[in-house]
mmCIF file of C-alpha atoms in Angstrom:
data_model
loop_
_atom_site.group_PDB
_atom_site.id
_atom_site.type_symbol
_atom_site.label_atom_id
_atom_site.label_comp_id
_atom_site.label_asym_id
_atom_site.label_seq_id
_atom_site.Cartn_x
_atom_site.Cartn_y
_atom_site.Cartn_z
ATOM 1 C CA UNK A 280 12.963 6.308 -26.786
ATOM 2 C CA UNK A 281 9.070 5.353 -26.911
ATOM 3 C CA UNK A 282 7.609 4.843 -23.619
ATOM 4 C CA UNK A 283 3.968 3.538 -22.781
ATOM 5 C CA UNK A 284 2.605 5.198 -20.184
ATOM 6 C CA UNK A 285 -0.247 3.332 -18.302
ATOM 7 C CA UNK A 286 -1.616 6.375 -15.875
ATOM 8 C CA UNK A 287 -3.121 9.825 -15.531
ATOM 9 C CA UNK A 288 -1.561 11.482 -17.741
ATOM 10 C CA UNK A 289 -2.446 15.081 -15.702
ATOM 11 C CA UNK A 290 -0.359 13.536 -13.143
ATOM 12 C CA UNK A 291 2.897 12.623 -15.124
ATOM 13 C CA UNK A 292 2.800 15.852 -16.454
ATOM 14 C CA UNK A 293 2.788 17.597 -12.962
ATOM 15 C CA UNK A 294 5.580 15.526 -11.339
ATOM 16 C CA UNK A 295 7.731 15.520 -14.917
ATOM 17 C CA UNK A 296 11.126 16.872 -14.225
ATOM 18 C CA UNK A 297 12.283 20.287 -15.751
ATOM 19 C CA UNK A 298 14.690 18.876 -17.425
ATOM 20 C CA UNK A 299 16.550 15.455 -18.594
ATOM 21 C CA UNK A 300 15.035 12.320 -20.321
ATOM 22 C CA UNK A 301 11.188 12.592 -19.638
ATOM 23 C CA UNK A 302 11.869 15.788 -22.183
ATOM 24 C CA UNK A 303 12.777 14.293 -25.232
ATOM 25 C CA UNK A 304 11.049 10.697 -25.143
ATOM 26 C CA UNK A 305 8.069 9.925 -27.285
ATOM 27 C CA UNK A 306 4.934 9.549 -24.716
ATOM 28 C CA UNK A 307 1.907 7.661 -24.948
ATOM 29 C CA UNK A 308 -0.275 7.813 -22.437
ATOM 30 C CA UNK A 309 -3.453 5.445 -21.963
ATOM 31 C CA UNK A 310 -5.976 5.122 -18.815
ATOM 32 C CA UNK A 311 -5.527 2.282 -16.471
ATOM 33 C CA UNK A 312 -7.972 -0.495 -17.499
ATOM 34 C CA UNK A 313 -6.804 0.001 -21.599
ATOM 35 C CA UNK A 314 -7.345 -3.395 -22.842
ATOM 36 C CA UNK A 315 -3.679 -4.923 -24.577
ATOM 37 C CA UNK A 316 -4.883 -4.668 -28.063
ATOM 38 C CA UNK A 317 -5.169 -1.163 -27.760
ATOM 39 C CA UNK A 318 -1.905 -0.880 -25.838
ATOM 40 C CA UNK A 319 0.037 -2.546 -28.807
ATOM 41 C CA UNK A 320 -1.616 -0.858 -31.228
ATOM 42 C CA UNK A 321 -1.035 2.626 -29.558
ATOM 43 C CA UNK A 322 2.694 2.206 -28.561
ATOM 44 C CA UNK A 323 3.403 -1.949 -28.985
ATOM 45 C CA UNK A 324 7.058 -0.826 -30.122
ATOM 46 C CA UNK A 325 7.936 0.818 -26.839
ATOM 47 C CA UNK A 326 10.818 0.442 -25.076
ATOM 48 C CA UNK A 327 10.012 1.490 -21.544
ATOM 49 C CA UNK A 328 6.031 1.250 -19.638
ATOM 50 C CA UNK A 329 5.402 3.070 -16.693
ATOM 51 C CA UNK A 330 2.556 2.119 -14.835
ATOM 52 C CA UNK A 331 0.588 2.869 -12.003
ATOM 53 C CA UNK A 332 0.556 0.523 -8.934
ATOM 54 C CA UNK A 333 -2.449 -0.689 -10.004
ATOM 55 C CA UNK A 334 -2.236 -1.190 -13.749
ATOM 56 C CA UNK A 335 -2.230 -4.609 -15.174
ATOM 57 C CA UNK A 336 1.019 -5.906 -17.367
ATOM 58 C CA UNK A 337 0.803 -9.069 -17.830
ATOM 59 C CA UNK A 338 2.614 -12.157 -19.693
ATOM 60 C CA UNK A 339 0.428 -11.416 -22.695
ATOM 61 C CA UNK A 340 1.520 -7.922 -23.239
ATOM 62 C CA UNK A 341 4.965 -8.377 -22.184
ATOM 63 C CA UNK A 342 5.551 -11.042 -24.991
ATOM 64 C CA UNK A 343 3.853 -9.034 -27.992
ATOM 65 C CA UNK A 344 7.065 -6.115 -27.198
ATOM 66 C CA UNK A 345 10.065 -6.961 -28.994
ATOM 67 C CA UNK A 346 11.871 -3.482 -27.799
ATOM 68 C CA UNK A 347 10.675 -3.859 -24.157
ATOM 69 C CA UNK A 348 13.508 -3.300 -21.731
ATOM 70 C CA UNK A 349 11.962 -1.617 -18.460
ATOM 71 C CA UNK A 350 8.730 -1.904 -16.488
ATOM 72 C CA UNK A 351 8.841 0.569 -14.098
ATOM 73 C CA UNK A 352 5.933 0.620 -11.396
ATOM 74 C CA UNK A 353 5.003 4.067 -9.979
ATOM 75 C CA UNK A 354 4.017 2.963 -5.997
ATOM 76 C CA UNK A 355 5.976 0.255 -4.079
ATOM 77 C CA UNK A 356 3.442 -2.329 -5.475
ATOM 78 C CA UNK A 357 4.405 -4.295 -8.401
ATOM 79 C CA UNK A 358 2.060 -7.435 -7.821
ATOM 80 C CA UNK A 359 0.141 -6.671 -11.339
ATOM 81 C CA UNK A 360 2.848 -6.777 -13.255
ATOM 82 C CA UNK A 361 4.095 -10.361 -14.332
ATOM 83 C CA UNK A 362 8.023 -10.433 -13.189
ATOM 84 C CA UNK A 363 8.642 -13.951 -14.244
ATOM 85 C CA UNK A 364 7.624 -13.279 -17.780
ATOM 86 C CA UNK A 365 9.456 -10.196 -17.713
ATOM 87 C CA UNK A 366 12.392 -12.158 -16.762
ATOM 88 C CA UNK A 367 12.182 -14.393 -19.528
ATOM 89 C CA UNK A 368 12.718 -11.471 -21.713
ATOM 90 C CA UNK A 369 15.326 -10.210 -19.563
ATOM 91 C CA UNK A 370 13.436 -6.979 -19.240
ATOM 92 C CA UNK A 371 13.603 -5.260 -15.485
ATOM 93 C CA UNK A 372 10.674 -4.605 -13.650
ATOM 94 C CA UNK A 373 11.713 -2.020 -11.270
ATOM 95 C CA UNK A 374 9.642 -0.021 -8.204
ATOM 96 C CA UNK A 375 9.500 2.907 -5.723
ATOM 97 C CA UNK A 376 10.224 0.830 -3.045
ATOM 98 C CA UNK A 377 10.652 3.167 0.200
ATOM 99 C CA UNK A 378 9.868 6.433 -1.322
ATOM 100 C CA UNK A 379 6.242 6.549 0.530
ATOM 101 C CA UNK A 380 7.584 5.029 3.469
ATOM 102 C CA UNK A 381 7.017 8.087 5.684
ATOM 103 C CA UNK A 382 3.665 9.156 3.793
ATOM 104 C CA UNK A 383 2.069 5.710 4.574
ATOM 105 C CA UNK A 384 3.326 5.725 8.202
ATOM 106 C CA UNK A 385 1.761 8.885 8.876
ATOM 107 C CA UNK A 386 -1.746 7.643 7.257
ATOM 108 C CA UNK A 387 -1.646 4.354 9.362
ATOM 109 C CA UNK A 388 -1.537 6.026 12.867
ATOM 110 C CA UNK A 389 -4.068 8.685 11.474
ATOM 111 C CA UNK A 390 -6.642 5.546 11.264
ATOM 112 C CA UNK A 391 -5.286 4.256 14.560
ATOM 113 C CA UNK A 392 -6.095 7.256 16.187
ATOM 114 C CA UNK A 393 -9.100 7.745 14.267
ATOM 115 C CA UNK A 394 -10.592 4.374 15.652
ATOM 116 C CA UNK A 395 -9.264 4.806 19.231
ATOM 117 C CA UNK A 396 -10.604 8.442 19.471
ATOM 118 C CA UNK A 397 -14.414 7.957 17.961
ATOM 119 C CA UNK A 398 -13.404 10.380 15.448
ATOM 120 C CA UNK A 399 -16.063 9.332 12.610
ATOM 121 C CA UNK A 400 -19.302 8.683 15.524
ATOM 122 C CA UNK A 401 -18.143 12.041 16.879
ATOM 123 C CA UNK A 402 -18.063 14.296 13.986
ATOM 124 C CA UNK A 403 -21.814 12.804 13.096
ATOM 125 C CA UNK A 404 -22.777 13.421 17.201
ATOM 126 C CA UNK A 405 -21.758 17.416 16.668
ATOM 127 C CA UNK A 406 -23.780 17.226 13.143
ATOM 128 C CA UNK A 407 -26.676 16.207 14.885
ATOM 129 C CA UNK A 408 -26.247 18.192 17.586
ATOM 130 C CA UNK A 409 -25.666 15.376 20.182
ATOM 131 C CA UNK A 410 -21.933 16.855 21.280
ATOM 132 C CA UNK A 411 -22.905 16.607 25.305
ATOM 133 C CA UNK A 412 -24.251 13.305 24.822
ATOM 134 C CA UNK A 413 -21.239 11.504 22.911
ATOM 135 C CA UNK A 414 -18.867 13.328 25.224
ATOM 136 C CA UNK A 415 -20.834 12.028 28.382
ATOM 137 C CA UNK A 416 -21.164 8.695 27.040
ATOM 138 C CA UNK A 417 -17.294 8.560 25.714
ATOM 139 C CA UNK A 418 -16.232 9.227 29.438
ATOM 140 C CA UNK A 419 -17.724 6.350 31.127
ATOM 141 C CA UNK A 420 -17.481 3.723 28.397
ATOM 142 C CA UNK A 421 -13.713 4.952 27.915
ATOM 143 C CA UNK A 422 -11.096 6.283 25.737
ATOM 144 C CA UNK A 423 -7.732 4.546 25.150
ATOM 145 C CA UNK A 424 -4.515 6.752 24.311
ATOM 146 C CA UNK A 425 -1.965 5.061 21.474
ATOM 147 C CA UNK A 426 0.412 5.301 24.220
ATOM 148 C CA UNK A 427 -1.671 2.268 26.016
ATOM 149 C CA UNK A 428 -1.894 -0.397 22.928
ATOM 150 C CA UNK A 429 0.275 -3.028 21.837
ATOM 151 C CA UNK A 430 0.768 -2.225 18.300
ATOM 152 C CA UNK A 431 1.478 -5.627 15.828
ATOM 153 C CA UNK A 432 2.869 -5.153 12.835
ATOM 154 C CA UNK A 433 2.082 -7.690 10.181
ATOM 155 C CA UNK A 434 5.280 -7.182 7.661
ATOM 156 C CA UNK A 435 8.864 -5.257 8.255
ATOM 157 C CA UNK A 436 9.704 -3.513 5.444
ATOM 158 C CA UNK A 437 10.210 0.239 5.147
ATOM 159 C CA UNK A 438 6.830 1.590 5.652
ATOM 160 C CA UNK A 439 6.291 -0.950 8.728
ATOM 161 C CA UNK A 440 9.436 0.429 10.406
ATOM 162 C CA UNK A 441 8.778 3.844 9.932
ATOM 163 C CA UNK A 442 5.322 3.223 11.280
ATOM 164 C CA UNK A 443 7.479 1.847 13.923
ATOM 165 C CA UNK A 444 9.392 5.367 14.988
ATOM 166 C CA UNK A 445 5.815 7.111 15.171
ATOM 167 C CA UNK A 446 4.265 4.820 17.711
ATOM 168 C CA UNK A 447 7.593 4.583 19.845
ATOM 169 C CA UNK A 448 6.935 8.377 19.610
ATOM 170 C CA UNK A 449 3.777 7.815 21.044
ATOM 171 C CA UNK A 450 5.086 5.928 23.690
ATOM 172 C CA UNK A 451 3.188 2.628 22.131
ATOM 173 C CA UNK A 452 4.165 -0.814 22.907
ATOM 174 C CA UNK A 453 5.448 -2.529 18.659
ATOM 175 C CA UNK A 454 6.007 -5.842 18.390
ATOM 176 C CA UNK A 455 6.356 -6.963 14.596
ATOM 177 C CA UNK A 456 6.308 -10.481 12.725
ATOM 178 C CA UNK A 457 7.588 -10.991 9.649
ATOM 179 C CA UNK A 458 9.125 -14.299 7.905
ATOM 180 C CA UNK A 459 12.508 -14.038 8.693
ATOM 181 C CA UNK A 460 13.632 -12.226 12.215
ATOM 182 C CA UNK A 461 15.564 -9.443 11.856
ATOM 183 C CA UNK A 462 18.757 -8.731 13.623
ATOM 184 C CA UNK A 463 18.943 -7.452 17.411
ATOM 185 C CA UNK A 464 20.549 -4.107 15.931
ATOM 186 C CA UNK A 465 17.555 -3.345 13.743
ATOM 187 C CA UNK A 466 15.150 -4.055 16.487
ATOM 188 C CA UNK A 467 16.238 -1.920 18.909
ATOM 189 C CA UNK A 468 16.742 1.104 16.280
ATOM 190 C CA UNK A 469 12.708 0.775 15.789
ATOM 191 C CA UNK A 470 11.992 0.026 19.069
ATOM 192 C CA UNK A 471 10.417 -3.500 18.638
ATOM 193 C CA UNK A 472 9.908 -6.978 19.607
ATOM 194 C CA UNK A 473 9.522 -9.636 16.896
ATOM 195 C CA UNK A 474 6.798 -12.014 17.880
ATOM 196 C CA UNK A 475 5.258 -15.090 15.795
ATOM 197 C CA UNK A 476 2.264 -14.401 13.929
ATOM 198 C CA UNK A 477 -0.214 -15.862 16.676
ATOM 199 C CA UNK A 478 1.640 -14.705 19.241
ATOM 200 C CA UNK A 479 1.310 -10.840 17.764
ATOM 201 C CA UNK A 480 -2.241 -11.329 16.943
ATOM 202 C CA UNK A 481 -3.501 -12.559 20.407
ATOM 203 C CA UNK A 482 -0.965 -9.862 22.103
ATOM 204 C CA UNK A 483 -2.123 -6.562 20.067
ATOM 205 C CA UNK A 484 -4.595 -4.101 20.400
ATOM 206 C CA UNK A 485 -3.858 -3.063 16.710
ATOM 207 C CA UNK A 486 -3.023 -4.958 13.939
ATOM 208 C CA UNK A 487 -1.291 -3.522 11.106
ATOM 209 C CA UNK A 488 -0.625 -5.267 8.144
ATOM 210 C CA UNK A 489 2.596 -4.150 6.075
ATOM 211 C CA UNK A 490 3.172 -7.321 3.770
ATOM 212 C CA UNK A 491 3.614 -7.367 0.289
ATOM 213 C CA UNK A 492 1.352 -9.276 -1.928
ATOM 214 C CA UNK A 493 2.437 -12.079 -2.812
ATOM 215 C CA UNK A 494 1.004 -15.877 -4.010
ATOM 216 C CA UNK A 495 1.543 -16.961 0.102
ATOM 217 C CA UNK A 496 -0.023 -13.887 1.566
ATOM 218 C CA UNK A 497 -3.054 -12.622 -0.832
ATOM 219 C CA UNK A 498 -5.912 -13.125 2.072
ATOM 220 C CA UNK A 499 -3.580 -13.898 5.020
ATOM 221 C CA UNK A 500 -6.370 -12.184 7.408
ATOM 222 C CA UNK A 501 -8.981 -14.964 6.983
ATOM 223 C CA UNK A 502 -11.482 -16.513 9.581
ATOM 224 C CA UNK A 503 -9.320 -18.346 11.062
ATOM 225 C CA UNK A 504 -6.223 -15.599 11.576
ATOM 226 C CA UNK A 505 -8.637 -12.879 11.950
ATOM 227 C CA UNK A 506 -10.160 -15.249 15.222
ATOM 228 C CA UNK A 507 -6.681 -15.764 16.631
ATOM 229 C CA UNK A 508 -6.914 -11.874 16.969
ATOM 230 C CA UNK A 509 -7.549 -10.266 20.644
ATOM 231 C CA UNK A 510 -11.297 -9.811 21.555
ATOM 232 C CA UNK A 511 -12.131 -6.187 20.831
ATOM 233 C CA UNK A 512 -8.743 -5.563 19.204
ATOM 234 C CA UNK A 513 -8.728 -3.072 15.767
ATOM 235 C CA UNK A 514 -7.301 -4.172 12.300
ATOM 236 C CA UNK A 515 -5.364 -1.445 10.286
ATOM 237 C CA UNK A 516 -4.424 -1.595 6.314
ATOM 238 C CA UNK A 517 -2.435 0.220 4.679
ATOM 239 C CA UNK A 518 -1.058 -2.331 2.519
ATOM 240 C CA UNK A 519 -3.247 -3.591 -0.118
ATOM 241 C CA UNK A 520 -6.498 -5.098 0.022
ATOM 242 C CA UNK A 521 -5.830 -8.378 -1.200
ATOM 243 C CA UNK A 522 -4.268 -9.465 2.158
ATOM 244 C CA UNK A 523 -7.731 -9.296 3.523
ATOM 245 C CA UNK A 524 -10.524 -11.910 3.295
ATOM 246 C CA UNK A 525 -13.159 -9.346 3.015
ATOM 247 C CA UNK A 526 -16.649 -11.218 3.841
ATOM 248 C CA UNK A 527 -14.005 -13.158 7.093
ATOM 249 C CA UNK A 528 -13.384 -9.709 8.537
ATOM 250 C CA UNK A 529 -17.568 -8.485 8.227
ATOM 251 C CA UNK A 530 -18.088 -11.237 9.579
ATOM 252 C CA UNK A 531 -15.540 -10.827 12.782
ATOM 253 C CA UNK A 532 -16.708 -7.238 12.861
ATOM 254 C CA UNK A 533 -20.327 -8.012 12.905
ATOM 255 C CA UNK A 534 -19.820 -11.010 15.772
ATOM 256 C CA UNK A 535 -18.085 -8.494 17.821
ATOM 257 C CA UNK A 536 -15.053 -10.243 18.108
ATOM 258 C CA UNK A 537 -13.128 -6.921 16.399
ATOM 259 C CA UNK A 538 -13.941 -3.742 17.395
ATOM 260 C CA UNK A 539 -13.356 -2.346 14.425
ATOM 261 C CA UNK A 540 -11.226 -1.552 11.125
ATOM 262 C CA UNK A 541 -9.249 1.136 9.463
ATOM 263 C CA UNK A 542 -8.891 0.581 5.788
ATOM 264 C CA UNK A 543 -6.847 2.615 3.425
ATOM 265 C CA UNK A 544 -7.308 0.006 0.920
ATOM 266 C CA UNK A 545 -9.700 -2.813 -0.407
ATOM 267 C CA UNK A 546 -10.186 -4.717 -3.198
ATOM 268 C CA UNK A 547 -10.725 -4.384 -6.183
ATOM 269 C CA UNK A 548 -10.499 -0.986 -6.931
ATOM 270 C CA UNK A 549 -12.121 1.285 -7.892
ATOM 271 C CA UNK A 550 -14.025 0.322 -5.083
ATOM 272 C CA UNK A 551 -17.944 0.311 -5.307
ATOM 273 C CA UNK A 552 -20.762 0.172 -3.515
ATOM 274 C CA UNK A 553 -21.284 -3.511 -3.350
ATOM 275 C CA UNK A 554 -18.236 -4.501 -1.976
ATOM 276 C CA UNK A 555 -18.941 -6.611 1.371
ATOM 277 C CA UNK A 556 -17.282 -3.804 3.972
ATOM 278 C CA UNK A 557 -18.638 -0.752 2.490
ATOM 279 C CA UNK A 558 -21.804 -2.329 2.643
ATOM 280 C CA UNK A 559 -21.418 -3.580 5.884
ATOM 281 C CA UNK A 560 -20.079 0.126 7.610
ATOM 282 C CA UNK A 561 -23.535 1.601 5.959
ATOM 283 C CA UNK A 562 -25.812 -0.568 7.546
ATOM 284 C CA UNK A 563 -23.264 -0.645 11.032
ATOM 285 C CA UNK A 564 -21.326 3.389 11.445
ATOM 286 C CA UNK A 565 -18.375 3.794 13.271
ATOM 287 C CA UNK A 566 -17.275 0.746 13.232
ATOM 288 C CA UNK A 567 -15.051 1.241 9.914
ATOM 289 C CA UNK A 568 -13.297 4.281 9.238
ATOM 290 C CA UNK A 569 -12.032 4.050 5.571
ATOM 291 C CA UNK A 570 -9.994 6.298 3.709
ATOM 292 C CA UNK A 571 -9.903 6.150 0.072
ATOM 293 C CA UNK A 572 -6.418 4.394 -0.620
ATOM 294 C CA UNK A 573 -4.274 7.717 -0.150
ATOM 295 C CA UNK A 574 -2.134 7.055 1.898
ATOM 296 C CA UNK A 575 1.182 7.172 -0.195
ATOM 297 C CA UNK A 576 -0.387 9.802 -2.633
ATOM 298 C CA UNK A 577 1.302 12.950 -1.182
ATOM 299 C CA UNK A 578 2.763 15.477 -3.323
ATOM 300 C CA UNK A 579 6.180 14.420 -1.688
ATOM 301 C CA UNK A 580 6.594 11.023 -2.411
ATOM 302 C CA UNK A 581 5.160 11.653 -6.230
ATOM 303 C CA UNK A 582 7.933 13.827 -6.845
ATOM 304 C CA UNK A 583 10.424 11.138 -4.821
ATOM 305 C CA UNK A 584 8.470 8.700 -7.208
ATOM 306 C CA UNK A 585 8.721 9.840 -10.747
ATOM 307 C CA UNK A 586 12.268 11.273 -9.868
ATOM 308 C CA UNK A 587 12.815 7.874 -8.955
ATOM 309 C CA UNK A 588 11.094 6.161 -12.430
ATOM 310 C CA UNK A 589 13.097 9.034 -14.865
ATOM 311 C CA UNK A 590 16.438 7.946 -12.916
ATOM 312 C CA UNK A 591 15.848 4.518 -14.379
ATOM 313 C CA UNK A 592 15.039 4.895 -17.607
ATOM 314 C CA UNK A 593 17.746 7.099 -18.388
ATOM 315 C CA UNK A 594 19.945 4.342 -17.024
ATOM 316 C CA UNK A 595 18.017 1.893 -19.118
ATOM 317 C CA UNK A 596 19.001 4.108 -22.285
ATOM 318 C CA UNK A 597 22.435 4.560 -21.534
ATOM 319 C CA UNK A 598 22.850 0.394 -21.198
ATOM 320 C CA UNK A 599 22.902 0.515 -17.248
ATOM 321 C CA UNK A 600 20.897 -1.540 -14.431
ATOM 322 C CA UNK A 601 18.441 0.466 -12.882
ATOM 323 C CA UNK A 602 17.582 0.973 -9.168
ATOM 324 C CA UNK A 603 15.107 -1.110 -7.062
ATOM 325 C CA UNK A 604 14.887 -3.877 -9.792
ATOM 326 C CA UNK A 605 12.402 -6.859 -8.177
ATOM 327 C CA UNK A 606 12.505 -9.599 -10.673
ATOM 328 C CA UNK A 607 15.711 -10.497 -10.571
ATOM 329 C CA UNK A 608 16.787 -9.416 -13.956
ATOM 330 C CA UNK A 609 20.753 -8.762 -13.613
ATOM 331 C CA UNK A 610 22.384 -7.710 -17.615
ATOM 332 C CA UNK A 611 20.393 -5.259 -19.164
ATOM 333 C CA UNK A 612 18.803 -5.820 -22.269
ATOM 334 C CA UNK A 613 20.294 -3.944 -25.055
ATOM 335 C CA UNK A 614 17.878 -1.830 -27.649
ATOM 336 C CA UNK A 615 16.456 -3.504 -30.562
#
């Protein structure tokens, strides 16, 4: 079996199982960003791409593979890859959903504390040797504990609720919205209280978004949701950048209305230096802490990940549906 491989190929080779499948396949491996000509001409008879989160497959690729049968996505993400045109073909486009669930989790209270605790103004204040000041200052203009916020959380699905158990830990208030309620079982195993959208904005002192991306929520936090949003309240992402209106949330930052943001993720990537919020938390510190999209990128859920992704296509060879298929795709597609 031929299989196009649309990632680091360092990284494939360090998660690769010992033994099984990923052993006796024929791999070609190409950089995200590799245009589709030279895609086809490298490995256009493949039977199988894996590709990272943020790798593009598109309608145009998909239809110049006659052998395609699986496109597996390495993260939870699969919003690059086209799944209707892959359905056409009846070729699965399957993803990790759930295996960074816990990594994620841990990476969006590490920015929630991170804004509530100063940590970013108060490792510069020790650097410039300003310790007693920032710590006299910090006690009269205040410090709020987790345990003290109402936490929102924008989205439900496995990362939200384990982000859930970790702020009931805590001791946090969690109220969640997502488009369809869940049952009274499920919300009292996480601990939370569903809420409409503008009722969780107004009520939290966090947002944290945990939505897919999809057509009806790529730049859900515009202007006007991002002003619905309690004065002085925090936005968290963990997500994807594309749920974000970028220039709406300087400019809700830079009115005051937010006190500030912790983004794992923006758009595009790679980021650069012109994009509107990295630009905006150089001229204006502290009032974004960013880290640099990692927060499902531990060792752990790569090796939950590609166990995951070599799983599937060895059910894919042996004529079987895979796992965590999310186009709909139901018979498999026999070999050409």
């Amino acid at each position: 079996m031929k299989i196009l491989i649309i990632a680091s190929q360092s990284r494939y080779e360090k998660f690769m199982p010992e033994d099984g499948i990923a052993r006796r396949c024929e791999l070609v491996y190409r950089p995200v960003g590799t245009l589709n000509g030279a895609l086809l001409e490298a490995a256009g008879d493949a039977e199988v791409i894996l590709a990272d989160a943020i790798a593009t497959v598109d309608a145009d690729l998909i239809a110049q593979m006659p052998n395609l049968r699986l496109i597996h996505s390495e993260g939870a993400a699969y919003d690059r890859i086209d799944g209707a045109a892959a359905r056409e073909r009846g070729v699965y486009v399957c993803n990790n959903q759930g295996a960074n669930a816990q990594a994620v989790a841990e990476q969006a209270i590490l920015l929630m504390l991170g804004l509530l605790r100063f940590v970013e103004g108060g490792h510069r204040a020790v650097l410039d040797g300003r310790q007693i000041n920032i710590k006299e200052e910090k006690m009269v203009s205040g410090i709020t504990e987790l345990r003290d916020c109402t936490v929102g959380l924008v989205g439900f699905g496995n990362i939200a609720r384990q982000t859930a158990l970790l702020l009931h830990a805590f001791g946090a208030n969690c109220l969640y919205y997502s488009p369809h309620r869940k049952d009274g079982e499920t919300e009292a195993r996480y601990c939370v209280e569903y809420r409409s959208l503008d009722d969780l904005l107004a009520q939290s002192d966090i947002v944290s978004l945990h939505s897919a991306v999809t057509p009806e929520t790529v730049g859900m936090m515009n202007r006007e949701t991002l002003g619905r949003m309690k004065p002085g309240a925090f936005l968290v992402n963990t997500a994807r950048g594309d749920l974000v209106d970028q220039e709406a949330l300087v400019q809700a930052l830079a009115s005051g209305h937010l006190e500030g943001a912790g983004l794992d993720t923006l758009t595009p990537e790679p980021v650069t230096r012109d994009n509107p919020l990295v630009r905006f938390a150089a001229e204006h510190p502290c009032r974004i802490l960013f880290s640099p999209h990692i927060g499902g990128v531990t060792t752990g859920c790569f090796r939950r990940m590609h166990s995951r992704m070599w799983d599937n296509v060895a059910a894919v060879e042996r004529g079987e549906r895979p796992t965590c298929v999310v186009n709909g795709v139901s018979n498999p597609k026999t070999a050409v």
